[in-house]
CSV table of C-alpha atoms in Angstrom, one decimal:
chain,number,residue,atom,x,y,z
A,1,MET,CA,-0.1,-0.1,-0.1
A,2,PRO,CA,1.6,3.4,-0.9
A,3,LEU,CA,2.3,5.8,2.0
A,4,ARG,CA,-0.2,8.3,1.1
A,5,ALA,CA,-2.7,5.8,1.3
A,6,ARG,CA,-1.5,4.1,4.5
A,7,ILE,CA,-1.6,7.7,6.1
A,8,THR,CA,-5.1,8.2,4.9
A,9,ARG,CA,-6.3,4.5,6.3
A,10,HIS,CA,-4.9,5.6,9.9
A,11,LEU,CA,-5.7,9.1,10.1
A,12,PRO,CA,-9.2,8.5,11.8
A,13,PHE,CA,-7.7,6.4,14.4
A,14,VAL,CA,-5.1,9.3,15.1
A,15,VAL,CA,-8.0,11.4,15.9
A,16,VAL,CA,-9.9,9.4,18.4
A,17,ALA,CA,-6.9,7.7,19.9
A,18,SER,CA,-5.0,11.2,20.7
A,19,SER,CA,-8.3,12.7,22.2
A,20,ALA,CA,-9.1,9.8,24.2
A,21,THR,CA,-5.7,9.7,25.5
A,22,LEU,CA,-5.9,13.6,26.8
A,23,ILE,CA,-9.2,12.8,28.1
A,24,THR,CA,-8.1,9.5,30.4
A,25,ALA,CA,-5.0,11.3,31.4
A,26,ASP,CA,-7.6,13.7,33.3
A,27,PHE,CA,-7.8,11.8,36.5
A,28,ALA,CA,-4.1,11.7,36.3
A,29,LYS,CA,-3.6,15.2,36.7
A,30,ILE,CA,-6.8,16.2,38.9
A,31,GLY,CA,-5.1,15.4,42.2
A,32,LEU,CA,-2.6,18.5,41.5
A,33,ALA,CA,-5.6,21.1,41.7
A,34,VAL,CA,-7.3,19.6,44.9
A,35,PRO,CA,-5.5,21.6,47.5
A,36,GLY,CA,-5.8,25.0,45.7
A,37,ILE,CA,-9.4,24.4,45.2
A,38,GLU,CA,-9.6,23.8,48.7
A,39,GLN,CA,-7.8,26.4,49.7
A,40,TYR,CA,-8.5,29.1,47.0
A,41,LEU,CA,-12.2,28.4,46.0
A,42,GLY,CA,-13.5,27.3,49.7
A,43,ALA,CA,-14.4,23.5,48.4
A,44,ASP,CA,-15.3,21.2,51.4
A,45,GLN,CA,-14.9,17.6,51.5
A,46,VAL,CA,-18.3,17.1,49.8
A,47,ASP,CA,-17.0,19.3,47.0
A,48,VAL,CA,-13.7,17.7,46.5
A,49,GLN,CA,-15.6,14.4,46.4
A,50,ILE,CA,-17.7,15.6,43.6
A,51,VAL,CA,-14.8,17.1,41.6
A,52,LEU,CA,-12.9,13.2,41.8
A,53,SER,CA,-15.5,10.6,42.6
A,54,GLY,CA,-18.3,12.6,41.0
A,55,TYR,CA,-16.8,12.7,37.7
A,56,LEU,CA,-16.2,9.3,37.4
A,57,LEU,CA,-19.9,8.4,38.3
A,58,ALA,CA,-21.2,10.8,35.4
A,59,PHE,CA,-18.6,9.1,33.2
A,60,ALA,CA,-19.9,5.8,34.1
A,61,LEU,CA,-23.9,6.6,33.6
A,62,SER,CA,-23.0,8.0,30.1
A,63,LEU,CA,-21.2,5.5,28.6
A,64,ALA,CA,-23.9,3.3,28.0
A,65,VAL,CA,-26.4,5.4,26.7
A,66,ALA,CA,-23.6,7.1,24.7
A,67,GLY,CA,-22.3,3.8,22.8
A,68,ARG,CA,-26.3,2.7,22.3
A,69,LEU,CA,-26.9,6.4,20.4
A,70,GLY,CA,-23.7,5.8,18.4
A,71,ASP,CA,-24.8,2.6,17.6
A,72,LEU,CA,-28.1,3.8,16.2
A,73,TRP,CA,-27.3,7.1,14.9
A,74,SER,CA,-24.1,8.1,14.4
A,75,HIS,CA,-20.1,7.8,16.0
A,76,LYS,CA,-18.9,10.4,14.4
A,77,ALA,CA,-21.6,12.7,15.3
A,78,MET,CA,-21.5,11.4,18.8
A,79,PHE,CA,-17.9,11.9,19.3
A,80,VAL,CA,-17.9,15.6,18.2
A,81,ILE,CA,-20.7,16.1,20.7
A,82,GLY,CA,-18.4,14.7,23.3
A,83,ILE,CA,-15.3,16.6,22.5
A,84,ALA,CA,-17.3,20.0,22.2
A,85,ALA,CA,-18.9,19.2,25.7
A,86,SER,CA,-15.3,18.2,27.2
A,87,THR,CA,-14.3,21.5,25.8
A,88,ALA,CA,-17.4,23.2,27.6
A,89,GLY,CA,-17.0,21.8,30.8
A,90,SER,CA,-13.2,22.5,31.0
A,91,VAL,CA,-13.6,26.1,30.2
A,92,LEU,CA,-16.5,26.0,33.2
A,93,CYS,CA,-14.2,24.7,35.4
A,94,ALA,CA,-11.3,26.8,34.7
A,95,LEU,CA,-13.4,30.2,35.2
A,96,ALA,CA,-15.3,28.5,38.2
A,97,TRP,CA,-16.3,31.3,40.7
A,98,SER,CA,-18.0,29.2,43.3
A,99,PRO,CA,-17.4,25.3,44.3
A,100,LEU,CA,-21.0,24.7,42.8
A,101,VAL,CA,-19.8,26.0,39.4
A,102,LEU,CA,-16.8,23.8,39.5
A,103,ASP,CA,-18.8,20.8,40.4
A,104,ILE,CA,-21.3,21.1,37.6
A,105,GLY,CA,-18.2,21.8,35.2
A,106,ARG,CA,-16.8,18.5,36.5
A,107,LEU,CA,-20.4,16.5,36.0
A,108,VAL,CA,-20.3,17.8,32.6
A,109,MET,CA,-16.6,16.8,31.9
A,110,GLY,CA,-17.4,13.1,33.2
A,111,ALA,CA,-20.4,13.2,31.1
A,112,ALA,CA,-18.6,14.0,28.1
A,113,ALA,CA,-15.7,12.1,28.7
A,114,GLY,CA,-18.1,8.9,28.7
A,115,VAL,CA,-19.2,9.7,25.1
A,116,VAL,CA,-15.9,10.2,23.8
A,117,ILE,CA,-14.2,6.6,25.1
A,118,ALA,CA,-17.6,4.6,24.1
A,119,GLN,CA,-17.1,5.7,20.5
A,120,THR,CA,-13.3,5.4,20.9
A,121,MET,CA,-13.7,1.8,21.2
A,122,SER,CA,-16.2,1.4,18.4
A,123,PHE,CA,-14.1,3.3,16.0
A,124,ILE,CA,-11.4,1.0,16.8
A,125,GLN,CA,-13.6,-2.2,16.7
A,126,LEU,CA,-15.2,-0.8,13.1
A,127,LEU,CA,-11.7,0.5,11.4
A,128,TYR,CA,-9.7,-2.9,12.5
A,129,ARG,CA,-9.9,-6.3,12.7
A,130,GLY,CA,-7.7,-9.1,13.2
A,131,ARG,CA,-4.2,-8.5,14.1
A,132,ALA,CA,-4.3,-4.9,13.0
A,133,ARG,CA,-6.8,-4.4,15.6
A,134,GLY,CA,-5.0,-5.9,18.0
A,135,HIS,CA,-2.0,-3.7,17.3
A,136,ALA,CA,-3.9,-0.4,17.1
A,137,LEU,CA,-5.2,-1.1,20.9
A,138,GLY,CA,-1.6,-1.7,22.0
A,139,ILE,CA,-0.7,1.8,20.5
A,140,TYR,CA,-3.8,3.0,21.9
A,141,ALA,CA,-2.8,1.9,25.6
A,142,ALA,CA,1.0,3.0,25.2
A,143,GLY,CA,-0.6,6.2,24.2
A,144,ILE,CA,-2.3,6.5,27.4
A,145,GLY,CA,0.5,5.3,29.3
A,146,ILE,CA,3.1,8.0,27.9
A,147,THR,CA,0.2,10.6,28.5
A,148,ASN,CA,-0.7,9.5,31.9
A,149,ALA,CA,3.3,9.8,32.7
A,150,ILE,CA,4.2,13.0,30.7
A,151,LEU,CA,0.7,15.4,31.1
A,152,PRO,CA,0.6,15.6,35.2
A,153,LEU,CA,4.4,16.8,35.1
A,154,ALA,CA,3.8,19.0,32.4
A,155,THR,CA,0.8,20.6,34.1
A,156,GLY,CA,2.9,20.5,37.6
A,157,ALA,CA,5.4,22.8,35.8
A,158,LEU,CA,2.8,24.9,34.3
A,159,MET,CA,1.3,25.6,37.6
A,160,THR,CA,4.3,26.9,39.1
A,161,LEU,CA,4.4,29.8,36.7
A,162,GLY,CA,1.3,31.9,37.9
A,163,PRO,CA,0.4,33.0,41.0
A,164,PRO,CA,-0.6,30.4,43.7
A,165,GLU,CA,-4.5,31.4,44.2
A,166,SER,CA,-4.9,31.0,40.1
A,167,ALA,CA,-2.4,28.0,39.4
A,168,TRP,CA,-5.3,25.4,39.8
A,169,ARG,CA,-7.1,26.7,37.0
A,170,TRP,CA,-4.3,25.5,34.7
A,171,ILE,CA,-5.4,22.2,35.1
A,172,PHE,CA,-8.7,22.7,33.1
A,173,TRP,CA,-7.1,25.4,30.9
A,174,ILE,CA,-4.6,22.9,29.5
A,175,ASN,CA,-7.4,20.9,28.0
A,176,VAL,CA,-8.7,23.3,25.9
A,177,PRO,CA,-6.4,24.1,23.1
A,178,PRO,CA,-6.3,20.3,22.1
A,179,TYR,CA,-9.6,19.7,22.2
A,180,ALA,CA,-10.8,23.0,20.2
A,181,LEU,CA,-8.1,21.6,17.5
A,182,ALA,CA,-9.8,18.1,17.9
A,183,ILE,CA,-13.3,19.3,16.7
A,184,PRO,CA,-12.5,20.6,13.1
A,185,ALA,CA,-10.0,17.3,12.6
A,186,THR,CA,-13.4,15.1,13.3
A,187,ALA,CA,-13.9,15.9,9.7
A,188,LEU,CA,-11.3,13.3,9.1
A,189,LEU,CA,-13.5,10.6,10.5
A,190,PRO,CA,-15.7,8.2,8.5
A,191,ALA,CA,-19.5,9.0,8.5
A,192,ARG,CA,-21.7,6.1,8.0
A,193,ARG,CA,-24.8,6.7,5.7
A,194,ARG,CA,-26.9,4.4,7.9
A,195,PRO,CA,-26.7,3.5,11.3
A,196,THR,CA,-24.5,0.2,12.3
A,197,ALA,CA,-27.5,-1.2,14.6
A,198,ARG,CA,-31.2,-1.6,13.8
A,199,GLY,CA,-34.1,-1.0,16.0
A,200,GLY,CA,-35.1,1.7,18.3
A,201,PHE,CA,-34.2,2.9,21.7
A,202,ASP,CA,-34.7,0.8,24.7
A,203,LEU,CA,-35.5,3.3,27.5
A,204,VAL,CA,-36.4,1.2,29.8
A,205,GLY,CA,-33.5,-1.0,29.5
A,206,LEU,CA,-31.1,1.8,29.9
A,207,ALA,CA,-32.8,2.9,33.0
A,208,LEU,CA,-32.5,0.0,35.0
A,209,LEU,CA,-28.5,-0.4,33.7
A,210,GLY,CA,-28.2,3.1,34.9
A,211,LEU,CA,-30.1,2.4,38.4
A,212,ALA,CA,-27.5,-0.8,38.5
A,213,THR,CA,-24.5,1.4,37.7
A,214,LEU,CA,-25.4,3.9,40.2
A,215,GLY,CA,-26.5,1.8,43.0
A,216,LEU,CA,-23.2,-0.3,42.2
A,217,MET,CA,-20.9,2.5,42.3
A,218,LEU,CA,-22.5,5.5,44.6
A,219,PRO,CA,-21.5,3.6,47.9
A,220,PHE,CA,-17.9,3.5,47.0
A,221,VAL,CA,-18.2,7.2,45.9
A,222,LEU,CA,-19.4,8.0,49.4
A,223,THR,CA,-17.0,5.7,51.1
A,224,SER,CA,-14.6,8.7,51.8
A,225,THR,CA,-17.2,11.1,53.1
A,226,PHE,CA,-19.3,8.8,55.4
A,227,GLY,CA,-16.5,5.9,56.3
A,228,PRO,CA,-16.6,2.2,55.4
A,229,GLY,CA,-20.0,1.7,57.7
A,230,GLY,CA,-23.4,3.5,57.1
A,231,TRP,CA,-26.2,3.8,55.4
A,232,HIS,CA,-24.8,4.2,51.8
A,233,TRP,CA,-24.1,0.5,51.8
A,234,LEU,CA,-27.9,-0.1,51.1
A,235,TRP,CA,-27.5,1.4,47.5
A,236,LEU,CA,-26.0,-2.3,46.5
A,237,ALA,CA,-29.6,-3.6,47.3
A,238,LEU,CA,-30.7,-1.1,44.4
A,239,ALA,CA,-27.7,-2.2,42.4
A,240,ALA,CA,-29.1,-6.0,42.5
A,241,ALA,CA,-32.3,-5.1,42.0
A,242,ALA,CA,-32.1,-3.0,38.9
A,243,GLY,CA,-29.4,-5.4,37.6
A,244,ALA,CA,-31.7,-8.6,37.7
A,245,ALA,CA,-34.6,-6.4,36.5
A,246,PHE,CA,-32.2,-5.3,33.4
A,247,VAL,CA,-31.3,-9.0,32.6
A,248,ARG,CA,-34.8,-9.9,32.5
A,249,TRP,CA,-36.1,-7.3,30.4
A,250,GLU,CA,-33.5,-7.9,28.1
A,251,LEU,CA,-34.3,-11.3,27.8
A,252,ARG,CA,-37.9,-10.7,27.5
A,253,ALA,CA,-37.3,-7.9,24.8
A,254,THR,CA,-35.3,-10.1,23.0
A,255,ALA,CA,-37.7,-12.9,22.5
A,256,ARG,CA,-40.4,-10.6,21.8
A,257,GLY,CA,-37.8,-8.9,18.8
A,258,LEU,CA,-38.0,-5.6,20.6
A,259,PRO,CA,-34.9,-3.1,20.4
A,260,VAL,CA,-32.4,-3.9,23.5
A,261,VAL,CA,-29.5,-2.2,25.1
A,262,LEU,CA,-27.4,-5.1,25.1
A,263,ASN,CA,-27.5,-8.2,22.7
A,264,MET,CA,-27.8,-10.9,25.7
A,265,THR,CA,-25.9,-13.6,23.5
A,266,LEU,CA,-22.6,-11.8,24.0
A,267,LEU,CA,-22.6,-12.5,27.8
A,268,ARG,CA,-23.3,-16.3,26.8
A,269,SER,CA,-19.8,-16.1,25.7
A,270,LEU,CA,-17.1,-16.9,28.6
A,271,PRO,CA,-14.4,-15.1,27.1
A,272,PHE,CA,-16.4,-11.8,26.5
A,273,ARG,CA,-17.9,-12.6,30.4
A,274,HIS,CA,-14.7,-13.2,32.0
A,275,GLY,CA,-12.6,-10.8,29.7
A,276,ILE,CA,-14.7,-7.6,31.0
A,277,PHE,CA,-14.3,-8.9,34.6
A,278,VAL,CA,-10.5,-8.8,34.2
A,279,GLY,CA,-10.6,-5.5,32.8
A,280,GLY,CA,-12.8,-4.1,35.8
A,281,ALA,CA,-10.7,-6.3,38.4
A,282,TYR,CA,-7.5,-5.0,37.3
A,283,PHE,CA,-8.3,-1.6,36.9
A,284,GLY,CA,-9.5,-1.7,40.7
A,285,ALA,CA,-6.1,-2.9,41.4
A,286,PHE,CA,-3.4,-0.7,39.0
A,287,GLN,CA,-5.3,2.5,40.0
A,288,ALA,CA,-5.6,2.4,43.7
A,289,ALA,CA,-1.6,1.1,43.9
A,290,LEU,CA,-1.0,4.2,41.8
A,291,LEU,CA,-2.8,7.0,43.8
A,292,MET,CA,-1.5,5.2,47.2
A,293,LEU,CA,2.1,5.4,45.7
A,294,LEU,CA,1.6,9.0,45.3
A,295,LEU,CA,0.5,9.7,48.6
A,296,TYR,CA,3.3,7.7,50.3
A,297,LEU,CA,5.7,9.4,48.4
A,298,GLN,CA,4.1,13.0,49.1
A,299,GLN,CA,3.2,12.3,52.8
A,300,GLY,CA,5.3,9.8,54.0
A,301,LEU,CA,8.6,10.4,52.0
A,302,HIS,CA,7.5,14.0,51.6
A,303,ARG,CA,8.7,14.2,47.9
A,304,THR,CA,7.5,16.8,45.8
A,305,PRO,CA,4.6,16.4,43.6
A,306,VAL,CA,7.1,16.2,40.7
A,307,ALA,CA,9.3,13.9,42.1
A,308,ALA,CA,6.6,11.8,43.1
A,309,GLY,CA,5.5,11.7,39.5
A,310,LEU,CA,9.0,10.7,38.3
A,311,ILE,CA,8.9,7.8,40.3
A,312,VAL,CA,5.5,6.7,39.3
A,313,MET,CA,6.6,7.2,35.7
A,314,ALA,CA,8.6,4.1,35.6
A,315,PHE,CA,5.4,2.3,35.6
A,316,THR,CA,3.5,4.3,32.9
A,317,LEU,CA,6.5,4.0,30.9
A,318,GLY,CA,6.8,-0.1,31.1
A,319,SER,CA,3.4,-0.3,30.4
A,320,ALA,CA,3.8,2.0,27.2
A,321,LEU,CA,6.5,0.2,25.7
A,322,SER,CA,5.3,-3.2,26.3
A,323,SER,CA,1.9,-2.4,25.1
A,324,LEU,CA,3.4,-1.3,21.3
A,325,ARG,CA,4.2,-5.0,21.2
A,326,SER,CA,1.5,-6.8,23.4
A,327,GLY,CA,-1.3,-6.5,20.9
A,328,ARG,CA,0.1,-8.4,18.4
A,329,LEU,CA,1.6,-11.2,20.7
A,330,VAL,CA,-2.2,-11.8,21.6
A,331,HIS,CA,-3.0,-13.2,18.2
A,332,THR,CA,-0.7,-16.1,18.6
A,333,HIS,CA,-0.4,-17.1,22.4
A,334,GLY,CA,-4.4,-16.0,23.1
A,335,THR,CA,-5.0,-15.4,26.9
A,336,ARG,CA,-1.7,-16.9,28.1
A,337,VAL,CA,-0.5,-13.3,27.4
A,338,VAL,CA,-3.0,-11.9,29.9
A,339,THR,CA,-2.2,-14.5,32.4
A,340,ILE,CA,1.2,-14.0,32.4
A,341,GLY,CA,0.8,-10.2,33.0
A,342,LEU,CA,-1.4,-10.6,35.5
A,343,THR,CA,1.2,-13.1,37.3
A,344,GLY,CA,4.2,-10.7,37.2
A,345,VAL,CA,2.1,-7.8,38.3
A,346,LEU,CA,0.9,-10.0,41.2
A,347,VAL,CA,4.6,-10.9,42.0
A,348,CYS,CA,5.6,-7.1,41.2
A,349,THR,CA,2.6,-6.1,43.9
A,350,GLY,CA,4.7,-7.6,46.6
A,351,LEU,CA,7.8,-6.5,45.8
A,352,VAL,CA,6.7,-2.9,45.4
A,353,ALA,CA,5.1,-3.2,49.1
A,354,ALA,CA,8.1,-4.8,50.5
A,355,ALA,CA,10.3,-2.2,49.0
A,356,THR,CA,8.6,0.6,51.5
A,357,ALA,CA,10.6,-1.4,54.4
A,358,LEU,CA,13.7,-0.8,52.8
A,359,PRO,CA,16.6,1.5,54.5
A,360,ASP,CA,16.4,5.2,53.2
A,361,ARG,CA,19.4,4.4,50.5
A,362,TYR,CA,17.6,1.5,49.1
A,363,GLY,CA,13.9,2.7,49.1
A,364,ILE,CA,13.7,4.6,45.8
A,365,PRO,CA,15.5,2.3,43.7
A,366,GLY,CA,13.7,-0.4,45.5
A,367,LEU,CA,10.4,1.2,44.3
A,368,VAL,CA,11.6,2.1,41.1
A,369,ILE,CA,12.8,-1.3,39.6
A,370,PRO,CA,9.7,-3.2,40.4
A,371,LEU,CA,7.6,-0.5,39.3
A,372,LEU,CA,9.3,-0.7,35.9
A,373,VAL,CA,9.0,-4.4,35.7
A,374,MET,CA,5.3,-4.1,37.1
A,375,GLY,CA,4.4,-1.6,33.8
A,376,VAL,CA,5.8,-3.9,31.5
A,377,PHE,CA,3.6,-6.6,32.8
A,378,SER,CA,0.7,-4.4,33.1
A,379,GLY,CA,1.4,-3.8,29.0
A,380,LEU,CA,0.5,-7.5,28.9
A,381,VAL,CA,-3.0,-7.2,30.1
A,382,ILE,CA,-5.0,-4.0,29.3
A,383,ALA,CA,-4.6,-4.0,25.1
A,384,PRO,CA,-4.5,-7.8,24.9
A,385,ASN,CA,-7.7,-8.4,27.2
A,386,LEU,CA,-9.4,-5.8,25.3
A,387,THR,CA,-8.3,-7.4,22.0
A,388,LEU,CA,-10.0,-10.6,23.3
A,389,VAL,CA,-13.0,-9.3,24.5
A,390,LEU,CA,-13.6,-7.4,21.3
A,391,ARG,CA,-13.0,-10.1,18.6
A,392,HIS,CA,-16.4,-11.5,19.8
A,393,VAL,CA,-18.3,-8.4,19.5
A,394,PRO,CA,-20.3,-8.2,15.9
A,395,ALA,CA,-20.4,-4.5,14.5
A,396,PRO,CA,-23.7,-3.6,15.3
A,397,GLN,CA,-23.5,-4.0,18.9
A,398,SER,CA,-19.8,-2.1,18.9
A,399,GLY,CA,-20.7,0.9,20.6
A,400,VAL,CA,-22.7,-0.7,23.3
A,401,ALA,CA,-20.2,-3.7,24.1
A,402,GLY,CA,-17.0,-1.0,24.1
A,403,ALA,CA,-19.2,1.0,26.8
A,404,LEU,CA,-20.0,-2.1,28.7
A,405,VAL,CA,-16.1,-2.9,28.7
A,406,GLN,CA,-15.3,0.7,29.9
A,407,LEU,CA,-18.1,0.7,32.5
A,408,MET,CA,-16.8,-2.3,34.2
A,409,GLN,CA,-13.4,-0.7,34.2
A,410,ARG,CA,-15.1,2.4,35.9
A,411,MET,CA,-16.6,0.2,38.3
A,412,GLY,CA,-13.6,-1.8,39.4
A,413,ALA,CA,-11.2,1.5,39.7
A,414,THR,CA,-14.0,3.0,41.8
A,415,ALA,CA,-14.4,0.0,43.8
A,416,GLY,CA,-10.5,-0.4,44.2
A,417,VAL,CA,-9.6,2.7,44.9
A,418,ALA,CA,-12.4,3.5,47.8
A,419,ILE,CA,-11.4,-0.1,49.5
A,420,ALA,CA,-7.6,0.9,49.1
A,421,MET,CA,-7.8,4.3,50.3
A,422,SER,CA,-10.4,3.4,53.3
A,423,ILE,CA,-7.7,0.8,54.2
A,424,TYR,CA,-4.9,3.5,54.2
A,425,HIS,CA,-6.5,6.1,56.1
A,426,LEU,CA,-7.9,3.6,58.6
A,427,THR,CA,-4.1,2.6,59.3
A,428,LEU,CA,-2.8,6.0,59.2
A,429,ALA,CA,-5.6,6.8,62.0
A,430,ALA,CA,-5.0,4.1,64.2
A,431,GLY,CA,-1.4,5.5,64.7
A,432,ALA,CA,0.2,2.1,66.2
A,433,ALA,CA,3.6,3.1,64.6
A,434,THR,CA,6.2,5.5,66.7
A,435,ASP,CA,7.2,8.0,63.7
A,436,GLY,CA,5.0,9.4,61.0
A,437,ARG,CA,7.2,7.6,58.0
A,438,THR,CA,6.7,4.2,59.5
A,439,GLN,CA,3.3,4.4,59.9
A,440,HIS,CA,2.6,5.7,56.1
A,441,SER,CA,4.4,2.3,55.1
A,442,LEU,CA,2.4,0.5,57.1
A,443,ALA,CA,-0.5,2.2,55.8
A,444,PHE,CA,0.6,1.5,52.1
A,445,ARG,CA,1.5,-1.8,52.7
A,446,ASN,CA,-2.2,-2.7,54.0
A,447,GLY,CA,-3.6,-1.0,51.2
A,448,MET,CA,-1.3,-3.0,48.7
A,449,ILE,CA,-3.4,-6.0,50.2
A,450,SER,CA,-6.6,-5.0,48.5
A,451,VAL,CA,-4.7,-4.2,45.6
A,452,GLY,CA,-3.1,-7.8,45.3
A,453,PHE,CA,-6.7,-9.4,46.2
A,454,PHE,CA,-8.3,-7.2,43.0
A,455,VAL,CA,-5.1,-9.0,41.0
A,456,VAL,CA,-5.7,-12.2,42.5
A,457,CYS,CA,-9.6,-11.9,40.9
A,458,ALA,CA,-8.4,-10.8,37.4
A,459,LEU,CA,-6.0,-13.8,37.2
A,460,VAL,CA,-8.9,-16.2,38.3
A,461,SER,CA,-11.1,-14.7,35.7
A,462,SER,CA,-8.5,-14.7,32.9
A,463,VAL,CA,-7.6,-18.2,33.3
A,464,LEU,CA,-11.3,-19.3,33.1
A,465,ALA,CA,-11.6,-17.3,30.1
A,466,GLY,CA,-8.8,-19.1,28.8
A,467,ARG,CA,-10.9,-22.5,29.7
A,468,GLY,CA,-14.0,-21.1,28.0
A,469,SER,CA,-12.1,-20.2,24.5
A,470,ARG,CA,-10.8,-23.3,24.3
A,471,ARG,CA,-14.2,-25.2,25.2
A,472,GLU,CA,-16.4,-23.0,22.7
A,473,GLU,CA,-16.6,-24.6,19.2
A,474,ASN,CA,-16.2,-22.4,16.1
A,475,PRO,CA,-16.4,-19.3,18.1
A,476,VAL,CA,-17.5,-16.4,15.8
A,477,LEU,CA,-14.8,-13.6,15.5
A,478,TYR,CA,-14.9,-10.5,14.2
């Protein structure tokens, strides 16, 4: 294929992948803004929870709706709407004159992020097949890793240039130029003349799925505000009831030939079912680990935000480098790639936790080396698992299936972060150690126990997914 034709073919992927990587990096840099928001905008703990967890909740709730609208209407149009809303939300947050305005802007940004990410998965599913799709997902995962490593550092350096009272606003202003450039660049995206899916809009199914998502995520969102015990765990009962009602409604609608949110035959595939669980459990593990590590480095070892970010960069760079290759490896080795990656991550989780007990002179190298290796193994998990999941999804269901994958990841991340951070803060509150650093080290090691649990859950599910792939006769691949 001529060079010009190759460039033209891959330009749509460059547009959607670059936009999505910037959006996924939002949560990696928002922590830098929290001290300034509290000090200069007068935000309280509830406002901070909306800024952090409210964003994730809005993200998750918009995924399924946006994915289905893309399937029925236009992935390109939904992508443009998502980018435009992300730009508007960033401007609103940057100009916020009160905590309420900031909260509204963050909720808009979260909902818009769900719209963009749902369409990104659809475009990758529709643009590529087979090995090419695995390679594209590997590049996408590598881009996310590099962006998560560099953007927080660049933002932190930019914040030092202005007055302290307005420095936090740069967290949001930095989003505006690339988003503004992405809007005209969407002209390069393919526009389908007819929808990829047939049928109408299943409002009842979407409402039930939304209630199940809300009931499952809200208790973890509220844990840091109300503590590990309290009435907010009753929301899990709503999640169970709404989830059961959703499955029953979708099965009945399918039998009657009515529009559905999710083709339930997808859930009959063991690799698809276990694959989305692997994604959710693993996101709950590594996002909690990185967040606790940043806190430990700054509060326990008194490192600056930039120094802490440089140490954590070992993980993100290792993940980015291995992701470039892992998307192709999965086509020859299947679920074994994911299983090997999770096994390596589990071992490195123990090594990272143990490194906090090393003497000062060995502490930082003892963290950086296993973090780098952990990142390499992590690159064998995310992109290959996505490739294995999406290969069982037909094009008419690409939007909602991609949204379901992302939804499970956000649910896992919310649960994993809430559980690990609760253990971390409870250990600090107990104050059994004689000095602050030792107490922070103990808190980090205790929190890493929950990280290990999430990795074990993902590992078991990956093994079961591999067995399911071998049992299924003549699976339909896309």
